[in-house]
Amino acid sequence: MAFTPRVFSGIKPSGDLHLGNYLGAIRRFVPLQETHETIYCMVDMHAITVWQDHVDLKRWTYEIAAAYIAAGLDPKKSIIFNQSQVVEHAELSWIFNCVARMGWMERMTQFKDKSGENSENVSLGLFAYPSLMAADILLYKSTAVPVGEDQCQHLELTRDIAKKFNHDFKKQIKANGHKGNFFPVTETLAIGPAMRVKSLKDGSKKMSKSDASDLSTIYMMDDADLIAKKIKRATTDADALPSEAAGLDGRAEAENLVGIFAALSNRSVNDVLGEFGSQGWGAFKSALADLAVSVLTPIADEMKRLVADRGEIDVILRDGAARARAIAQPIMDDVRNIVGFVR
Ligand code: TYM
């Protein structure tokens, strides 16, 4: 069966957006709207798998919507909406809870990291999280998903769920008039520099919404002075920059900063090293700070303008949710029939 090339991705409103979210996800969403049908979401149902204050949850949800638009998503081209506004996400995730196996979920490294020593006491939602993520994607029969590297394992699981559903319900899928697979085997789009932006203070950790050190994360709403300060204080090693990418092996902090430079300037790592190779860190960090400020501050200014009037965003989200439902509902009708639910 031929599937419409359709892109889906989402971001969790569980903290302030940072450079990793921008480089690993948001900026890559924008060009796809020229070549694909694109659906982008704030996944508030994912956010509540750990405790969220309701005021913060709403604020972060609006902040992501604002970032999408400020970074160049056009609400006429892309569907932009909030996950909980389309209830079918919850319904399909329940069905997927019954398709996915416990062992698959137990292997998820992100669950292990997040639950740590405390796995008996985390929410059931946190454990089932990847099944909701598979539902987000497959509710629209999405064929490709742009994400940062940390989400790749969840996308493998999405493919496993799609394959198992296609296999388990093969007869009903055929009986309902579908030729071949019902769900696509979705492709992961995670290639390029900065697919895993690291903490500016510790090259062994990813940059994240929940880092205790203020200087390790560049937030999208940081002002120019703060961005420059964080870059200038970023940890580096004592050696000069190498002249080509191979020279970054085993130098996590150096690789991180050069990768950020390459991604922000749309250049290759080798090209950046061609310019800065064999120099010390001072000149490079100064150039990186200027570059980061020139890319991020116009987006932050537009985000601030947009979040000041939630009414404008509400209109976009209502329209997005209606368009998302229009795609999801016929697919869910088929799923209910295939599974055998009486309607
Ligand atoms: P979340 O909210 O943690 O992150 C949103 C996006 O940002 C990327 N990202 C990074 N990329 C590079 N370097 C980093 N340090 C970094 N930190 C975060 C993530 O890879 C992601 O693309 N489970 C997902 C949200 C989700 C989703 C989905 C994504 C729910 N349903 C369906 C795609 C499709 C998450 O928690 O992302």
Tab-separated table of C-alpha atoms and ligand atoms in Angstrom:
chain	number	residue	atom	x	y	z
A	1	MET	CA	0.000	0.000	0.000
A	2	ALA	CA	1.281	3.490	-0.804
A	3	PHE	CA	1.377	5.907	2.114
A	4	THR	CA	1.232	9.697	1.838
A	5	PRO	CA	4.698	11.051	2.752
A	6	ARG	CA	3.790	12.550	6.080
A	7	VAL	CA	6.045	13.902	8.796
A	8	PHE	CA	5.134	13.970	12.476
A	9	SER	CA	7.135	15.182	15.436
A	10	GLY	CA	6.534	16.518	18.921
A	11	ILE	CA	8.166	18.232	21.877
A	12	LYS	CA	7.313	17.747	25.523
A	13	PRO	CA	6.274	20.866	27.465
A	14	SER	CA	8.193	19.906	30.582
A	15	GLY	CA	10.789	22.681	30.792
A	16	ASP	CA	12.233	25.658	28.938
A	17	LEU	CA	13.274	24.947	25.379
A	18	HIS	CA	17.014	24.773	24.787
A	19	LEU	CA	19.556	24.690	22.003
A	20	GLY	CA	19.343	20.865	21.790
A	21	ASN	CA	15.620	21.052	21.081
A	22	TYR	CA	16.276	23.723	18.474
A	23	LEU	CA	19.123	21.965	16.622
A	24	GLY	CA	17.919	18.386	17.079
A	25	ALA	CA	14.314	19.120	16.239
A	26	ILE	CA	12.720	22.531	15.597
A	27	ARG	CA	15.052	23.913	12.935
A	28	ARG	CA	14.842	20.641	11.027
A	29	PHE	CA	11.040	20.741	11.057
A	30	VAL	CA	10.973	23.904	8.961
A	31	PRO	CA	12.299	22.787	5.519
A	32	LEU	CA	10.205	19.599	5.656
A	33	GLN	CA	7.042	21.642	5.303
A	34	GLU	CA	8.079	22.365	1.689
A	35	THR	CA	8.374	18.689	0.735
A	36	HIS	CA	5.978	16.812	3.035
A	37	GLU	CA	2.653	17.079	4.741
A	38	THR	CA	3.866	18.097	8.218
A	39	ILE	CA	2.258	17.692	11.633
A	40	TYR	CA	3.931	19.138	14.726
A	41	CYS	CA	2.673	18.762	18.218
A	42	MET	CA	3.172	19.807	21.814
A	43	VAL	CA	2.946	16.488	23.635
A	44	ASP	CA	1.366	17.579	26.906
A	45	MET	CA	0.147	14.044	27.683
A	46	HIS	CA	3.770	12.915	27.636
A	47	ALA	CA	4.761	15.778	29.927
A	48	ILE	CA	2.485	14.577	32.755
A	49	THR	CA	4.226	11.201	32.992
A	50	VAL	CA	6.233	13.084	35.626
A	51	TRP	CA	4.652	15.668	37.922
A	52	GLN	CA	3.894	19.018	36.258
A	53	ASP	CA	2.528	22.142	37.834
A	54	HIS	CA	-0.532	23.098	35.734
A	55	VAL	CA	0.546	26.729	35.314
A	56	ASP	CA	3.991	25.701	34.054
A	57	LEU	CA	2.533	23.025	31.784
A	58	LYS	CA	0.380	25.600	30.026
A	59	ARG	CA	3.206	28.142	29.862
A	60	TRP	CA	5.587	25.623	28.303
A	61	THR	CA	2.932	24.451	25.869
A	62	TYR	CA	2.470	28.007	24.592
A	63	GLU	CA	6.241	28.486	24.558
A	64	ILE	CA	6.735	25.531	22.216
A	65	ALA	CA	3.935	26.696	19.920
A	66	ALA	CA	5.588	30.126	19.840
A	67	ALA	CA	9.004	28.593	19.106
A	68	TYR	CA	7.590	26.571	16.217
A	69	ILE	CA	6.124	29.670	14.625
A	70	ALA	CA	9.046	31.963	15.442
A	71	ALA	CA	11.494	29.467	13.924
A	72	GLY	CA	9.585	29.453	10.643
A	73	LEU	CA	6.739	26.952	10.781
A	74	ASP	CA	3.807	28.311	8.842
A	75	PRO	CA	0.501	27.277	10.468
A	76	LYS	CA	-1.100	27.246	7.032
A	77	LYS	CA	1.396	24.721	5.715
A	78	SER	CA	2.040	22.704	8.887
A	79	ILE	CA	-0.547	21.375	11.282
A	80	ILE	CA	0.405	22.687	14.738
A	81	PHE	CA	-1.604	21.457	17.691
A	82	ASN	CA	-1.608	20.224	21.240
A	83	GLN	CA	-1.720	16.472	21.785
A	84	SER	CA	-4.506	16.418	24.396
A	85	GLN	CA	-6.795	18.311	21.991
A	86	VAL	CA	-6.997	15.186	19.836
A	87	VAL	CA	-8.270	12.441	22.146
A	88	GLU	CA	-7.591	9.703	19.625
A	89	HIS	CA	-3.930	9.766	20.740
A	90	ALA	CA	-5.033	8.269	24.066
A	91	GLU	CA	-7.299	5.718	22.440
A	92	LEU	CA	-4.698	4.410	20.023
A	93	SER	CA	-2.057	4.313	22.747
A	94	TRP	CA	-4.292	2.003	24.783
A	95	ILE	CA	-4.577	-0.365	21.844
A	96	PHE	CA	-0.790	-0.212	21.438
A	97	ASN	CA	-0.375	-0.979	25.164
A	98	CYS	CA	-2.053	-4.246	24.305
A	99	VAL	CA	0.180	-4.847	21.263
A	100	ALA	CA	3.565	-3.904	22.781
A	101	ARG	CA	5.304	-6.394	25.078
A	102	MET	CA	6.549	-5.682	28.607
A	103	GLY	CA	10.032	-6.811	27.606
A	104	TRP	CA	10.178	-4.201	24.837
A	105	MET	CA	9.350	-1.419	27.293
A	106	GLU	CA	11.792	-2.707	29.894
A	107	ARG	CA	14.608	-2.309	27.389
A	108	MET	CA	14.000	1.419	26.876
A	109	THR	CA	17.141	3.197	28.065
A	110	GLN	CA	15.338	6.486	28.608
A	111	PHE	CA	12.937	4.807	31.031
A	112	LYS	CA	15.864	3.254	32.866
A	113	ASP	CA	17.639	6.638	33.060
A	114	LYS	CA	14.561	8.491	34.224
A	115	SER	CA	13.368	5.956	36.751
A	116	GLY	CA	16.862	5.162	38.055
A	117	GLU	CA	16.872	3.495	41.462
A	118	ASN	CA	13.265	4.482	41.888
A	119	SER	CA	11.580	2.310	39.241
A	120	GLU	CA	8.898	0.966	41.636
A	121	ASN	CA	7.714	4.438	42.374
A	122	VAL	CA	7.504	6.148	38.968
A	123	SER	CA	4.176	6.520	37.169
A	124	LEU	CA	2.769	3.747	35.033
A	125	GLY	CA	2.525	6.415	32.338
A	126	LEU	CA	6.301	6.823	32.284
A	127	PHE	CA	6.692	3.118	31.593
A	128	ALA	CA	4.053	3.132	28.831
A	129	TYR	CA	5.367	6.408	27.362
A	130	PRO	CA	6.872	4.872	24.156
A	131	SER	CA	3.541	3.319	23.299
A	132	LEU	CA	1.879	6.760	23.423
A	133	MET	CA	4.705	8.028	21.231
A	134	ALA	CA	4.029	5.257	18.699
A	135	ALA	CA	0.347	6.245	18.780
A	136	ASP	CA	1.231	9.914	18.095
A	137	ILE	CA	3.104	8.893	14.980
A	138	LEU	CA	0.912	6.104	13.646
A	139	LEU	CA	-2.407	7.853	14.315
A	140	TYR	CA	-1.548	9.801	11.165
A	141	LYS	CA	0.203	6.910	9.430
A	142	SER	CA	3.285	9.152	9.452
A	143	THR	CA	6.103	7.940	7.249
A	144	ALA	CA	8.996	9.967	8.699
A	145	VAL	CA	9.875	11.507	12.052
A	146	PRO	CA	12.618	14.121	12.593
A	147	VAL	CA	14.088	13.784	16.103
A	148	GLY	CA	17.367	14.079	17.965
A	149	GLU	CA	19.433	10.975	18.644
A	150	ASP	CA	17.947	10.345	22.109
A	151	GLN	CA	14.589	9.422	20.544
A	152	CYS	CA	15.911	6.839	18.056
A	153	GLN	CA	15.230	3.860	20.328
A	154	HIS	CA	11.606	4.976	20.764
A	155	LEU	CA	11.253	5.078	17.001
A	156	GLU	CA	12.585	1.546	16.672
A	157	LEU	CA	9.887	0.527	19.109
A	158	THR	CA	7.305	2.413	17.022
A	159	ARG	CA	8.352	0.293	14.043
A	160	ASP	CA	8.079	-2.875	16.146
A	161	ILE	CA	4.562	-1.938	17.243
A	162	ALA	CA	3.516	-1.147	13.657
A	163	LYS	CA	4.912	-4.483	12.421
A	164	LYS	CA	3.268	-6.465	15.213
A	165	PHE	CA	-0.091	-4.769	14.660
A	166	ASN	CA	0.176	-5.402	10.888
A	167	HIS	CA	1.033	-9.036	11.601
A	168	ASP	CA	-1.410	-9.787	14.442
A	169	PHE	CA	-4.398	-8.279	12.622
A	170	LYS	CA	-3.388	-9.356	9.118
A	171	LYS	CA	-6.673	-11.111	8.348
A	172	GLN	CA	-8.891	-8.317	9.633
A	173	ILE	CA	-6.757	-5.726	7.838
A	174	LYS	CA	-7.372	-7.594	4.578
A	175	ALA	CA	-11.045	-8.184	5.382
A	176	ASN	CA	-11.447	-4.441	5.894
A	177	GLY	CA	-10.300	-3.847	2.343
A	178	HIS	CA	-6.658	-2.842	2.971
A	179	LYS	CA	-3.981	-4.250	0.719
A	180	GLY	CA	-0.653	-4.870	2.481
A	181	ASN	CA	0.378	-3.150	5.691
A	182	PHE	CA	-2.087	-1.046	7.645
A	183	PHE	CA	0.572	1.022	9.439
A	184	PRO	CA	3.753	2.203	7.686
A	185	VAL	CA	7.193	1.301	8.968
A	186	THR	CA	8.171	4.848	9.847
A	187	GLU	CA	11.595	6.231	8.996
A	188	THR	CA	13.741	8.070	11.587
A	189	LEU	CA	15.241	11.337	10.350
A	190	ALA	CA	18.255	11.959	12.599
A	191	ILE	CA	21.259	12.688	10.425
A	192	GLY	CA	23.620	15.654	10.580
A	193	PRO	CA	25.673	17.528	13.151
A	194	ALA	CA	24.202	18.321	16.591
A	195	MET	CA	21.795	15.383	16.718
A	196	ARG	CA	22.962	15.031	20.311
A	197	VAL	CA	23.918	18.407	21.718
A	198	LYS	CA	25.891	17.936	24.935
A	199	SER	CA	25.964	19.897	28.166
A	200	LEU	CA	28.387	22.819	27.896
A	201	LYS	CA	29.925	21.747	31.191
A	202	ASP	CA	30.160	17.988	30.724
A	203	GLY	CA	30.640	16.370	27.324
A	204	SER	CA	29.407	13.020	28.634
A	205	LYS	CA	25.869	14.363	29.278
A	206	LYS	CA	23.285	15.613	26.802
A	207	MET	CA	22.003	19.152	27.047
A	208	SER	CA	18.633	18.869	28.734
A	209	LYS	CA	15.726	20.799	30.213
A	210	SER	CA	16.603	19.562	33.677
A	211	ASP	CA	20.315	20.207	34.192
A	212	ALA	CA	21.210	21.498	37.639
A	213	SER	CA	24.051	23.710	36.347
A	214	ASP	CA	22.836	27.035	34.925
A	215	LEU	CA	25.801	27.348	32.605
A	216	SER	CA	25.436	23.965	30.918
A	217	THR	CA	22.318	24.717	28.877
A	218	ILE	CA	21.574	27.502	26.405
A	219	TYR	CA	17.862	28.228	26.593
A	220	MET	CA	16.035	29.600	23.588
A	221	MET	CA	14.824	32.582	25.603
A	222	ASP	CA	18.299	33.476	26.951
A	223	ASP	CA	19.382	37.011	26.088
A	224	ALA	CA	22.482	37.785	24.014
A	225	ASP	CA	24.765	38.430	27.004
A	226	LEU	CA	23.829	35.192	28.699
A	227	ILE	CA	24.322	33.139	25.510
A	228	ALA	CA	27.780	34.657	25.036
A	229	LYS	CA	28.689	34.080	28.691
A	230	LYS	CA	27.665	30.435	28.575
A	231	ILE	CA	29.649	29.782	25.395
A	232	LYS	CA	32.742	31.551	26.688
A	233	ARG	CA	32.638	29.515	29.902
A	234	ALA	CA	31.985	26.197	28.112
A	235	THR	CA	34.401	23.424	29.090
A	236	THR	CA	37.065	22.590	26.475
A	237	ASP	CA	40.291	20.630	26.479
A	238	ALA	CA	43.789	22.148	26.352
A	239	ASP	CA	44.533	21.266	22.698
A	240	ALA	CA	43.963	23.546	19.710
A	241	LEU	CA	41.121	22.820	17.274
A	242	PRO	CA	41.981	20.057	14.786
A	243	SER	CA	41.924	20.703	11.048
A	244	GLU	CA	39.522	17.908	10.220
A	245	ALA	CA	36.664	15.945	11.792
A	246	ALA	CA	38.750	12.841	12.599
A	247	GLY	CA	40.769	14.974	15.026
A	248	LEU	CA	37.677	15.400	17.206
A	249	ASP	CA	37.548	11.705	18.123
A	250	GLY	CA	37.655	11.231	21.878
A	251	ARG	CA	37.263	14.979	22.454
A	252	ALA	CA	33.595	15.177	23.423
A	253	GLU	CA	33.505	18.849	24.432
A	254	ALA	CA	35.388	19.986	21.338
A	255	GLU	CA	33.215	17.871	19.071
A	256	ASN	CA	30.115	19.326	20.680
A	257	LEU	CA	31.069	22.968	20.154
A	258	VAL	CA	32.191	22.391	16.560
A	259	GLY	CA	28.971	20.441	15.861
A	260	ILE	CA	26.894	23.312	17.238
A	261	PHE	CA	28.814	25.752	15.048
A	262	ALA	CA	28.295	23.585	11.963
A	263	ALA	CA	24.570	23.150	12.608
A	264	LEU	CA	23.920	26.827	13.361
A	265	SER	CA	25.777	27.943	10.220
A	266	ASN	CA	24.506	25.135	7.949
A	267	ARG	CA	28.084	24.138	7.196
A	268	SER	CA	29.847	20.803	7.449
A	269	VAL	CA	32.137	20.051	10.399
A	270	ASN	CA	35.128	19.811	8.036
A	271	ASP	CA	34.303	23.168	6.537
A	272	VAL	CA	34.190	24.783	9.992
A	273	LEU	CA	37.474	23.122	10.952
A	274	GLY	CA	38.992	24.322	7.668
A	275	GLU	CA	38.441	27.848	8.968
A	276	PHE	CA	39.307	27.411	12.667
A	277	GLY	CA	41.670	24.402	12.647
A	278	SER	CA	44.904	24.763	14.670
A	279	GLN	CA	43.631	27.935	16.356
A	280	GLY	CA	43.020	28.230	20.095
A	281	TRP	CA	39.556	28.292	21.632
A	282	GLY	CA	39.295	32.044	22.246
A	283	ALA	CA	38.634	33.112	18.650
A	284	PHE	CA	36.402	30.128	17.976
A	285	LYS	CA	34.242	30.699	21.042
A	286	SER	CA	33.875	34.361	20.186
A	287	ALA	CA	32.733	33.503	16.655
A	288	LEU	CA	30.378	30.815	18.006
A	289	ALA	CA	28.854	33.246	20.501
A	290	ASP	CA	28.203	35.800	17.732
A	291	LEU	CA	26.709	33.114	15.508
A	292	ALA	CA	24.460	31.704	18.244
A	293	VAL	CA	23.236	35.170	19.198
A	294	SER	CA	22.521	36.068	15.572
A	295	VAL	CA	20.439	32.902	15.062
A	296	LEU	CA	18.703	32.625	18.429
A	297	THR	CA	17.855	36.154	19.515
A	298	PRO	CA	15.490	37.011	16.621
A	299	ILE	CA	13.629	33.764	17.383
A	300	ALA	CA	13.501	34.593	21.096
A	301	ASP	CA	12.164	38.091	20.357
A	302	GLU	CA	9.390	36.673	18.193
A	303	MET	CA	8.617	34.003	20.809
A	304	LYS	CA	8.232	36.700	23.457
A	305	ARG	CA	5.841	38.625	21.217
A	306	LEU	CA	3.778	35.517	20.498
A	307	VAL	CA	3.473	34.256	24.090
A	308	ALA	CA	2.295	37.699	25.164
A	309	ASP	CA	-0.974	37.075	23.281
A	310	ARG	CA	-2.149	33.544	23.916
A	311	GLY	CA	-5.338	34.263	21.952
A	312	GLU	CA	-3.390	34.276	18.673
A	313	ILE	CA	-1.831	30.895	19.493
A	314	ASP	CA	-5.190	29.473	20.660
A	315	VAL	CA	-6.680	30.148	17.232
A	316	ILE	CA	-3.766	28.370	15.517
A	317	LEU	CA	-4.018	25.382	17.873
A	318	ARG	CA	-7.780	25.006	17.471
A	319	ASP	CA	-7.424	25.033	13.707
A	320	GLY	CA	-4.476	22.608	13.899
A	321	ALA	CA	-6.406	20.211	16.142
A	322	ALA	CA	-9.373	20.215	13.754
A	323	ARG	CA	-7.093	19.413	10.809
A	324	ALA	CA	-5.278	16.720	12.817
A	325	ARG	CA	-8.614	15.131	13.797
A	326	ALA	CA	-9.715	15.108	10.168
A	327	ILE	CA	-6.739	12.853	9.345
A	328	ALA	CA	-6.872	10.787	12.543
A	329	GLN	CA	-10.551	9.984	12.772
A	330	PRO	CA	-10.931	7.865	9.626
A	331	ILE	CA	-7.746	5.994	10.564
A	332	MET	CA	-9.141	5.333	14.058
A	333	ASP	CA	-12.449	4.180	12.545
A	334	ASP	CA	-10.485	1.580	10.590
A	335	VAL	CA	-8.449	0.596	13.669
A	336	ARG	CA	-11.621	0.037	15.739
A	337	ASN	CA	-13.070	-2.130	13.002
A	338	ILE	CA	-9.867	-4.099	12.601
A	339	VAL	CA	-9.570	-4.713	16.353
A	340	GLY	CA	-13.240	-5.698	16.566
A	341	PHE	CA	-14.778	-2.924	18.647
A	342	VAL	CA	-18.560	-2.639	18.188
A	343	ARG	CA	-19.538	0.915	17.249
B	1	TYM	P1	11.782	16.010	24.053
B	1	TYM	O1	10.704	16.942	24.418
B	1	TYM	O2	12.670	15.492	25.134
B	1	TYM	O3	12.722	16.648	22.968
B	1	TYM	C1	12.163	17.241	21.815
B	1	TYM	C2	13.086	17.062	20.628
B	1	TYM	O4	14.364	17.633	20.910
B	1	TYM	C3	15.375	16.658	20.704
B	1	TYM	N1	16.439	16.882	21.698
B	1	TYM	C4	17.722	16.986	21.375
B	1	TYM	N2	18.363	16.927	20.187
B	1	TYM	C5	19.694	17.077	20.190
B	1	TYM	N3	20.406	17.289	21.338
B	1	TYM	C6	19.819	17.334	22.542
B	1	TYM	N4	20.527	17.549	23.641
B	1	TYM	C7	18.401	17.172	22.607
B	1	TYM	N5	17.507	17.170	23.615
B	1	TYM	C8	16.305	16.978	23.031
B	1	TYM	C9	14.690	15.323	20.928
B	1	TYM	O5	15.400	14.267	20.314
B	1	TYM	C10	13.341	15.571	20.310
B	1	TYM	O6	13.386	15.404	18.911
B	1	TYM	N6	9.402	11.688	23.460
B	1	TYM	C11	9.741	12.918	22.803
B	1	TYM	C12	8.546	13.716	22.334
B	1	TYM	C13	7.585	12.957	21.482
B	1	TYM	C14	7.735	12.697	20.097
B	1	TYM	C15	6.537	11.997	19.724
B	1	TYM	C16	8.743	12.975	19.166
B	1	TYM	C17	6.397	12.436	21.878
B	1	TYM	N7	5.752	11.880	20.805
B	1	TYM	C18	6.374	11.583	18.410
B	1	TYM	C19	8.551	12.538	17.846
B	1	TYM	C20	7.369	11.855	17.483
B	1	TYM	C21	10.511	13.786	23.786
B	1	TYM	O7	10.396	13.628	24.981
B	1	TYM	O8	11.194	14.769	23.217
